[in-house]
CSV table of C-alpha atoms in Angstrom, one decimal:
chain,number,residue,atom,x,y,z
A,1,UNK,CA,-84.7,43.6,39.2
A,2,UNK,CA,-81.4,41.8,39.8
A,3,UNK,CA,-80.3,39.3,37.5
A,4,UNK,CA,-78.0,36.5,38.5
A,5,UNK,CA,-75.5,34.6,36.3
A,6,UNK,CA,-73.6,31.3,37.3
A,7,UNK,CA,-70.3,31.1,35.5
A,8,UNK,CA,-67.8,28.1,35.4
A,9,UNK,CA,-64.1,28.1,35.0
A,10,UNK,CA,-62.0,26.3,32.4
A,11,UNK,CA,-58.7,24.5,32.2
A,12,UNK,CA,-55.7,25.9,34.2
A,13,UNK,CA,-57.6,26.5,37.5
A,14,UNK,CA,-57.0,23.2,39.0
A,15,UNK,CA,-55.1,22.8,42.3
A,16,UNK,CA,-54.5,19.9,44.7
A,17,UNK,CA,-57.4,20.1,47.3
A,18,UNK,CA,-59.9,21.9,45.1
A,19,UNK,CA,-63.4,21.3,46.2
A,20,UNK,CA,-62.6,19.2,49.1
A,21,UNK,CA,-63.6,21.7,51.9
A,22,UNK,CA,-67.2,21.8,50.8
A,23,UNK,CA,-67.3,18.1,49.6
A,24,UNK,CA,-66.3,17.1,53.2
A,25,UNK,CA,-69.0,19.3,54.7
A,26,UNK,CA,-71.9,18.9,52.3
A,27,UNK,CA,-73.3,15.6,51.2
A,28,UNK,CA,-74.6,17.0,48.1
A,29,UNK,CA,-71.3,17.8,46.9
A,30,UNK,CA,-69.7,14.7,48.0
A,31,UNK,CA,-72.3,12.7,45.9
A,32,UNK,CA,-71.2,14.4,42.7
A,33,UNK,CA,-67.7,13.2,43.4
A,34,UNK,CA,-68.8,9.7,44.2
A,35,UNK,CA,-70.8,9.7,41.0
A,36,UNK,CA,-67.8,10.7,39.0
A,37,UNK,CA,-65.7,8.0,40.6
A,38,UNK,CA,-68.4,5.5,39.6
A,39,UNK,CA,-68.8,6.7,36.1
A,40,UNK,CA,-65.3,7.1,35.4
A,41,UNK,CA,-63.9,3.9,37.1
A,42,UNK,CA,-61.2,6.1,38.7
A,43,UNK,CA,-60.9,7.9,42.0
A,44,UNK,CA,-61.5,11.5,40.9
A,45,UNK,CA,-62.0,12.6,44.5
A,46,UNK,CA,-58.6,11.2,45.6
A,47,UNK,CA,-57.1,13.0,42.5
A,48,UNK,CA,-58.6,16.2,43.6
A,49,UNK,CA,-57.6,15.8,47.1
A,50,UNK,CA,-54.2,14.4,46.9
A,51,UNK,CA,-52.9,15.1,43.3
A,52,UNK,CA,-50.1,14.9,42.7
A,53,UNK,CA,-49.9,18.1,40.7
A,54,UNK,CA,-48.0,16.3,37.9
A,55,UNK,CA,-51.2,14.0,37.3
A,56,UNK,CA,-53.6,16.7,38.0
A,57,UNK,CA,-52.1,19.0,35.5
A,58,UNK,CA,-52.5,16.6,32.5
A,59,UNK,CA,-55.4,17.8,30.3
A,60,UNK,CA,-57.1,14.6,30.4
A,61,UNK,CA,-57.1,14.6,34.1
A,62,UNK,CA,-57.6,18.4,34.6
A,63,UNK,CA,-60.8,18.5,32.5
A,64,UNK,CA,-62.8,15.8,34.4
A,65,UNK,CA,-61.7,17.0,37.8
A,66,UNK,CA,-62.3,20.6,37.3
A,67,UNK,CA,-65.8,19.8,35.7
A,68,UNK,CA,-66.6,17.5,38.7
A,69,UNK,CA,-65.5,20.1,41.2
A,70,UNK,CA,-67.6,23.0,39.6
A,71,UNK,CA,-70.7,20.8,39.5
A,72,UNK,CA,-70.2,19.5,43.2
A,73,UNK,CA,-69.8,23.2,44.4
A,74,UNK,CA,-72.9,24.0,42.2
A,75,UNK,CA,-75.0,21.6,44.4
A,76,UNK,CA,-73.9,23.5,47.6
A,77,UNK,CA,-75.0,26.9,46.1
A,78,UNK,CA,-78.4,25.3,45.1
A,79,UNK,CA,-78.8,23.9,48.6
A,80,UNK,CA,-79.1,27.5,49.8
A,81,UNK,CA,-81.9,28.3,47.2
A,82,UNK,CA,-80.0,30.2,44.7
A,83,UNK,CA,-80.7,29.7,40.9
A,84,UNK,CA,-79.3,31.7,38.1
A,85,UNK,CA,-81.2,33.5,35.3
A,86,UNK,CA,-78.4,32.9,32.9
A,87,UNK,CA,-75.2,30.7,32.8
A,88,UNK,CA,-72.0,30.5,30.9
A,89,UNK,CA,-68.5,28.8,31.2
A,90,UNK,CA,-65.0,29.5,30.0
A,91,UNK,CA,-63.9,26.9,27.6
A,92,UNK,CA,-64.2,23.6,29.6
A,93,UNK,CA,-66.7,25.5,31.8
A,94,UNK,CA,-69.2,25.6,29.1
A,95,UNK,CA,-69.8,22.0,29.6
A,96,UNK,CA,-70.8,22.7,33.2
A,97,UNK,CA,-73.1,25.5,32.0
A,98,UNK,CA,-74.9,23.1,29.7
A,99,UNK,CA,-75.3,20.6,32.5
A,100,UNK,CA,-76.7,23.3,34.6
A,101,UNK,CA,-79.1,24.3,31.9
A,102,UNK,CA,-80.3,20.7,31.6
A,103,UNK,CA,-78.8,20.1,28.1
A,104,UNK,CA,-76.5,17.4,29.1
A,105,UNK,CA,-76.3,14.9,32.1
A,106,UNK,CA,-73.3,15.1,34.4
A,107,UNK,CA,-72.6,11.3,34.0
A,108,UNK,CA,-72.3,11.9,30.2
A,109,UNK,CA,-70.1,15.0,30.2
A,110,UNK,CA,-67.6,13.8,32.8
A,111,UNK,CA,-66.5,11.1,30.4
A,112,UNK,CA,-66.9,13.3,27.4
A,113,UNK,CA,-64.5,16.1,28.8
A,114,UNK,CA,-61.8,13.5,29.6
A,115,UNK,CA,-61.8,12.4,26.0
A,116,UNK,CA,-61.9,16.1,24.9
A,117,UNK,CA,-58.9,16.7,27.0
A,118,UNK,CA,-57.1,13.7,25.5
A,119,UNK,CA,-58.0,14.8,22.0
A,120,UNK,CA,-56.7,18.4,22.7
A,121,UNK,CA,-53.5,17.3,24.3
A,122,UNK,CA,-52.7,14.9,21.4
A,123,UNK,CA,-53.6,17.3,18.6
A,124,UNK,CA,-50.2,19.0,18.3
A,125,UNK,CA,-46.9,17.5,19.4
A,126,UNK,CA,-45.3,18.5,22.7
A,127,UNK,CA,-43.2,21.7,22.2
A,128,UNK,CA,-44.6,22.6,18.8
A,129,UNK,CA,-47.1,25.1,20.1
A,130,UNK,CA,-47.3,27.8,22.8
A,131,UNK,CA,-49.8,30.1,24.4
A,132,UNK,CA,-49.0,33.6,25.6
A,133,UNK,CA,-50.9,36.1,27.9
A,134,UNK,CA,-50.6,39.7,26.8
A,135,UNK,CA,-51.8,42.4,29.1
A,136,UNK,CA,-51.9,46.0,28.4
A,137,UNK,CA,-52.8,46.2,24.6
A,138,UNK,CA,-55.9,46.7,22.7
A,139,UNK,CA,-57.4,44.1,20.4
A,140,UNK,CA,-56.4,46.1,17.5
A,141,UNK,CA,-52.8,46.3,18.6
A,142,UNK,CA,-52.6,42.6,19.6
A,143,UNK,CA,-54.0,41.7,16.1
A,144,UNK,CA,-51.5,43.9,14.3
A,145,UNK,CA,-48.8,41.8,16.4
A,146,UNK,CA,-50.3,38.6,15.4
A,147,UNK,CA,-50.3,39.6,11.7
A,148,UNK,CA,-46.7,40.7,12.0
A,149,UNK,CA,-45.7,37.4,13.6
A,150,UNK,CA,-47.3,35.1,10.9
A,151,UNK,CA,-43.9,34.9,9.0
A,152,UNK,CA,-42.9,32.4,11.9
A,153,UNK,CA,-45.7,30.1,11.7
A,154,UNK,CA,-49.4,30.0,12.5
A,155,UNK,CA,-50.5,32.3,15.3
A,156,UNK,CA,-54.0,33.6,16.4
A,157,UNK,CA,-55.8,35.3,19.2
A,158,UNK,CA,-57.1,32.4,21.2
A,159,UNK,CA,-58.7,34.0,24.2
A,160,UNK,CA,-60.3,37.4,24.8
A,161,UNK,CA,-60.4,37.4,28.6
A,162,UNK,CA,-61.4,41.1,29.5
A,163,UNK,CA,-60.4,44.6,28.3
A,164,UNK,CA,-56.6,44.6,27.4
A,165,UNK,CA,-56.0,40.9,28.3
A,166,UNK,CA,-55.7,38.7,25.3
A,167,UNK,CA,-54.0,35.3,24.8
A,168,UNK,CA,-52.3,34.5,21.6
A,169,UNK,CA,-51.4,30.9,20.6
A,170,UNK,CA,-49.9,28.9,17.9
A,171,UNK,CA,-46.5,27.8,16.5
A,172,UNK,CA,-43.9,28.4,19.2
A,173,UNK,CA,-41.7,30.7,17.1
A,174,UNK,CA,-44.6,32.9,16.1
A,175,UNK,CA,-45.9,33.2,19.7
A,176,UNK,CA,-42.4,34.0,20.9
A,177,UNK,CA,-42.0,36.8,18.3
A,178,UNK,CA,-45.4,38.1,19.3
A,179,UNK,CA,-44.4,38.2,22.9
A,180,UNK,CA,-41.2,40.2,22.0
A,181,UNK,CA,-43.2,42.5,19.9
A,182,UNK,CA,-45.8,43.0,22.6
A,183,UNK,CA,-43.1,43.8,25.3
A,184,UNK,CA,-41.6,46.2,23.0
A,185,UNK,CA,-44.9,48.1,23.0
A,186,UNK,CA,-44.9,48.1,26.8
A,187,UNK,CA,-47.2,45.1,27.5
A,188,UNK,CA,-46.6,42.4,30.1
A,189,UNK,CA,-46.4,38.8,28.7
A,190,UNK,CA,-46.7,35.5,30.4
A,191,UNK,CA,-46.2,32.0,28.7
A,192,UNK,CA,-49.0,29.6,29.7
A,193,UNK,CA,-48.0,26.3,31.2
A,194,UNK,CA,-50.1,24.2,28.9
A,195,UNK,CA,-49.6,21.3,26.7
A,196,UNK,CA,-50.7,22.9,23.5
A,197,UNK,CA,-51.9,25.9,21.4
A,198,UNK,CA,-55.6,25.6,22.6
A,199,UNK,CA,-58.4,27.4,20.8
A,200,UNK,CA,-56.5,27.9,17.6
A,201,UNK,CA,-57.0,26.2,14.1
A,202,UNK,CA,-54.2,23.8,14.9
A,203,UNK,CA,-56.8,21.9,17.0
A,204,UNK,CA,-59.3,21.3,14.1
A,205,UNK,CA,-58.6,17.6,14.2
A,206,UNK,CA,-59.5,17.5,17.9
A,207,UNK,CA,-62.8,19.2,17.0
A,208,UNK,CA,-63.4,16.5,14.4
A,209,UNK,CA,-62.7,13.8,16.9
A,210,UNK,CA,-65.0,15.3,19.5
A,211,UNK,CA,-67.7,15.7,16.8
A,212,UNK,CA,-67.8,11.9,16.5
A,213,UNK,CA,-68.3,11.5,20.3
A,214,UNK,CA,-70.8,14.2,20.6
A,215,UNK,CA,-73.1,12.4,18.0
A,216,UNK,CA,-73.9,9.8,20.6
A,217,UNK,CA,-74.4,12.1,23.7
A,218,UNK,CA,-78.0,12.6,24.5
A,219,UNK,CA,-79.3,16.2,24.6
A,220,UNK,CA,-82.4,17.7,26.2
A,221,UNK,CA,-84.2,21.1,25.9
A,222,UNK,CA,-82.3,24.0,27.4
A,223,UNK,CA,-83.9,25.3,30.6
A,224,UNK,CA,-81.7,28.3,31.2
A,225,UNK,CA,-80.2,30.9,29.0
A,226,UNK,CA,-76.6,29.9,28.1
A,227,UNK,CA,-73.9,32.0,26.4
A,228,UNK,CA,-71.7,30.3,23.7
A,229,UNK,CA,-68.0,30.8,23.8
A,230,UNK,CA,-67.8,30.7,20.1
A,231,UNK,CA,-70.5,33.4,19.3
A,232,UNK,CA,-70.5,35.4,22.6
A,233,UNK,CA,-74.3,35.3,22.2
A,234,UNK,CA,-77.1,33.0,23.8
A,235,UNK,CA,-77.7,29.8,22.2
A,236,UNK,CA,-80.9,29.6,20.2
A,237,UNK,CA,-83.2,26.8,19.3
A,238,UNK,CA,-81.7,27.2,15.6
A,239,UNK,CA,-78.1,26.7,16.8
A,240,UNK,CA,-76.5,23.3,16.4
A,241,UNK,CA,-75.1,22.9,19.9
A,242,UNK,CA,-72.9,19.9,18.9
A,243,UNK,CA,-71.3,21.9,16.0
A,244,UNK,CA,-70.5,24.9,18.2
A,245,UNK,CA,-68.9,22.7,20.8
A,246,UNK,CA,-66.8,21.1,18.0
A,247,UNK,CA,-65.6,24.6,16.9
A,248,UNK,CA,-65.4,25.5,20.5
A,249,UNK,CA,-62.1,23.6,20.6
A,250,UNK,CA,-60.4,25.5,17.8
A,251,UNK,CA,-61.9,28.9,17.9
A,252,UNK,CA,-61.2,31.8,20.2
A,253,UNK,CA,-62.8,32.1,23.6
A,254,UNK,CA,-64.8,35.2,23.5
A,255,UNK,CA,-65.2,35.8,27.2
A,256,UNK,CA,-65.1,39.5,27.4
A,257,UNK,CA,-67.9,39.6,24.7
A,258,UNK,CA,-69.8,36.9,26.5
A,259,UNK,CA,-69.8,39.0,29.8
A,260,UNK,CA,-70.8,42.1,27.8
A,261,UNK,CA,-73.9,40.1,26.4
A,262,UNK,CA,-74.8,39.2,29.9
A,263,UNK,CA,-74.5,42.8,31.1
A,264,UNK,CA,-76.5,44.0,28.2
A,265,UNK,CA,-79.2,41.5,29.2
A,266,UNK,CA,-79.3,43.1,32.7
A,267,UNK,CA,-77.1,40.9,34.6
A,268,UNK,CA,-75.7,42.5,37.6
A,269,UNK,CA,-74.4,39.6,39.8
A,270,UNK,CA,-71.8,37.1,38.5
A,271,UNK,CA,-71.1,34.0,40.7
A,272,UNK,CA,-68.1,32.0,39.6
A,273,UNK,CA,-68.4,28.5,40.7
A,274,UNK,CA,-65.4,26.3,40.6
A,275,UNK,CA,-61.7,26.4,41.6
A,276,UNK,CA,-59.8,29.6,41.8
A,277,UNK,CA,-61.4,33.1,40.9
A,278,UNK,CA,-60.0,33.9,37.6
A,279,UNK,CA,-63.4,34.6,36.0
A,280,UNK,CA,-64.3,36.8,38.9
A,281,UNK,CA,-61.5,39.1,37.9
A,282,UNK,CA,-62.2,39.2,34.2
A,283,UNK,CA,-66.0,39.9,35.0
A,284,UNK,CA,-65.2,42.7,37.4
A,285,UNK,CA,-62.7,44.3,34.8
A,286,UNK,CA,-65.2,44.0,32.0
A,287,UNK,CA,-68.1,45.5,34.0
A,288,UNK,CA,-65.8,48.3,35.4
A,289,UNK,CA,-64.7,49.2,31.7
A,290,UNK,CA,-68.3,50.1,31.1
A,291,UNK,CA,-69.1,51.7,34.3
A,292,UNK,CA,-71.4,49.1,35.5
A,293,UNK,CA,-71.4,48.3,39.1
A,294,UNK,CA,-71.6,44.6,38.9
A,295,UNK,CA,-71.2,42.3,41.9
A,296,UNK,CA,-68.7,39.5,41.1
A,297,UNK,CA,-68.2,36.7,43.6
A,298,UNK,CA,-66.8,33.3,43.5
A,299,UNK,CA,-67.5,30.0,45.4
A,300,UNK,CA,-64.8,27.5,45.9
A,301,UNK,CA,-64.3,26.7,49.7
A,302,UNK,CA,-66.0,27.5,53.1
A,303,UNK,CA,-64.5,31.1,53.2
A,304,UNK,CA,-65.8,32.1,49.9
A,305,UNK,CA,-69.1,30.3,50.4
A,306,UNK,CA,-69.7,32.2,53.6
A,307,UNK,CA,-68.8,35.5,51.8
A,308,UNK,CA,-71.2,34.7,49.0
A,309,UNK,CA,-73.9,34.1,51.5
A,310,UNK,CA,-73.2,37.2,53.5
A,311,UNK,CA,-73.2,39.4,50.4
A,312,UNK,CA,-76.4,37.9,48.9
A,313,UNK,CA,-78.1,38.4,52.2
A,314,UNK,CA,-77.4,42.1,52.1
A,315,UNK,CA,-78.8,42.2,48.5
A,316,UNK,CA,-82.1,40.9,49.2
């Protein structure tokens, strides 16, 4: 029996115009943007439609706009009768997954993720930290490089995206040394255009600030199975979700491991709901590394929605 997972993207996936094709066509999606505008007291929809990029890229803006876009697109997918067996989200996307699972309300999270973005943005002064994407090396090799670079400052593995794709982050000099060492070993490296060394212990202060906010956010029982970025396992009744979301800010995103957890649970169809299709690539590569023929699709505009519906029709 086929198992379906809805997954939601994180920060860095924004672009001017995201979500607008489907919001203009589907009242269900449009209503989510209108609700966000009302709750936030700002024009989230206009920011998504018009930008400018210089405003959209700010962490405090990109988090609520991506979050709103993902949940607006979810309404379109649900309109066609699709429901997931399990769900997960990459970093910021975990909040959308928890809304889908009934734990949080959208009107609470859209405000929360804006504050989260501000805490993350302000945790480390601009220019102090960097993040670098390393492609082509194993976890063990990247960890060795991280260890060798610690004489230049704090550096950690911050994102395990898929096999042989890892992001390291920390103090700028340490990350630059790691990039040079990785390139010497034949890896490809790319510095991310972000405002801080996210998902490292340099952001512990941001996690503590978030903890105070989360205390006052109401929670309900989970109606779907949700994979935690921190543990790469399903949340259980024993887990302190608020505590894991605090740690979520300063611990590595275990995405490859999270996808493996879903594959082990029999998930064979992954639907990325939100801007761009980064997770779809990660999911496909992780499944392929294990020889599992998973179906990995994304929904972000009319073209991808039509493709999703066409493929799902053939899988009935």
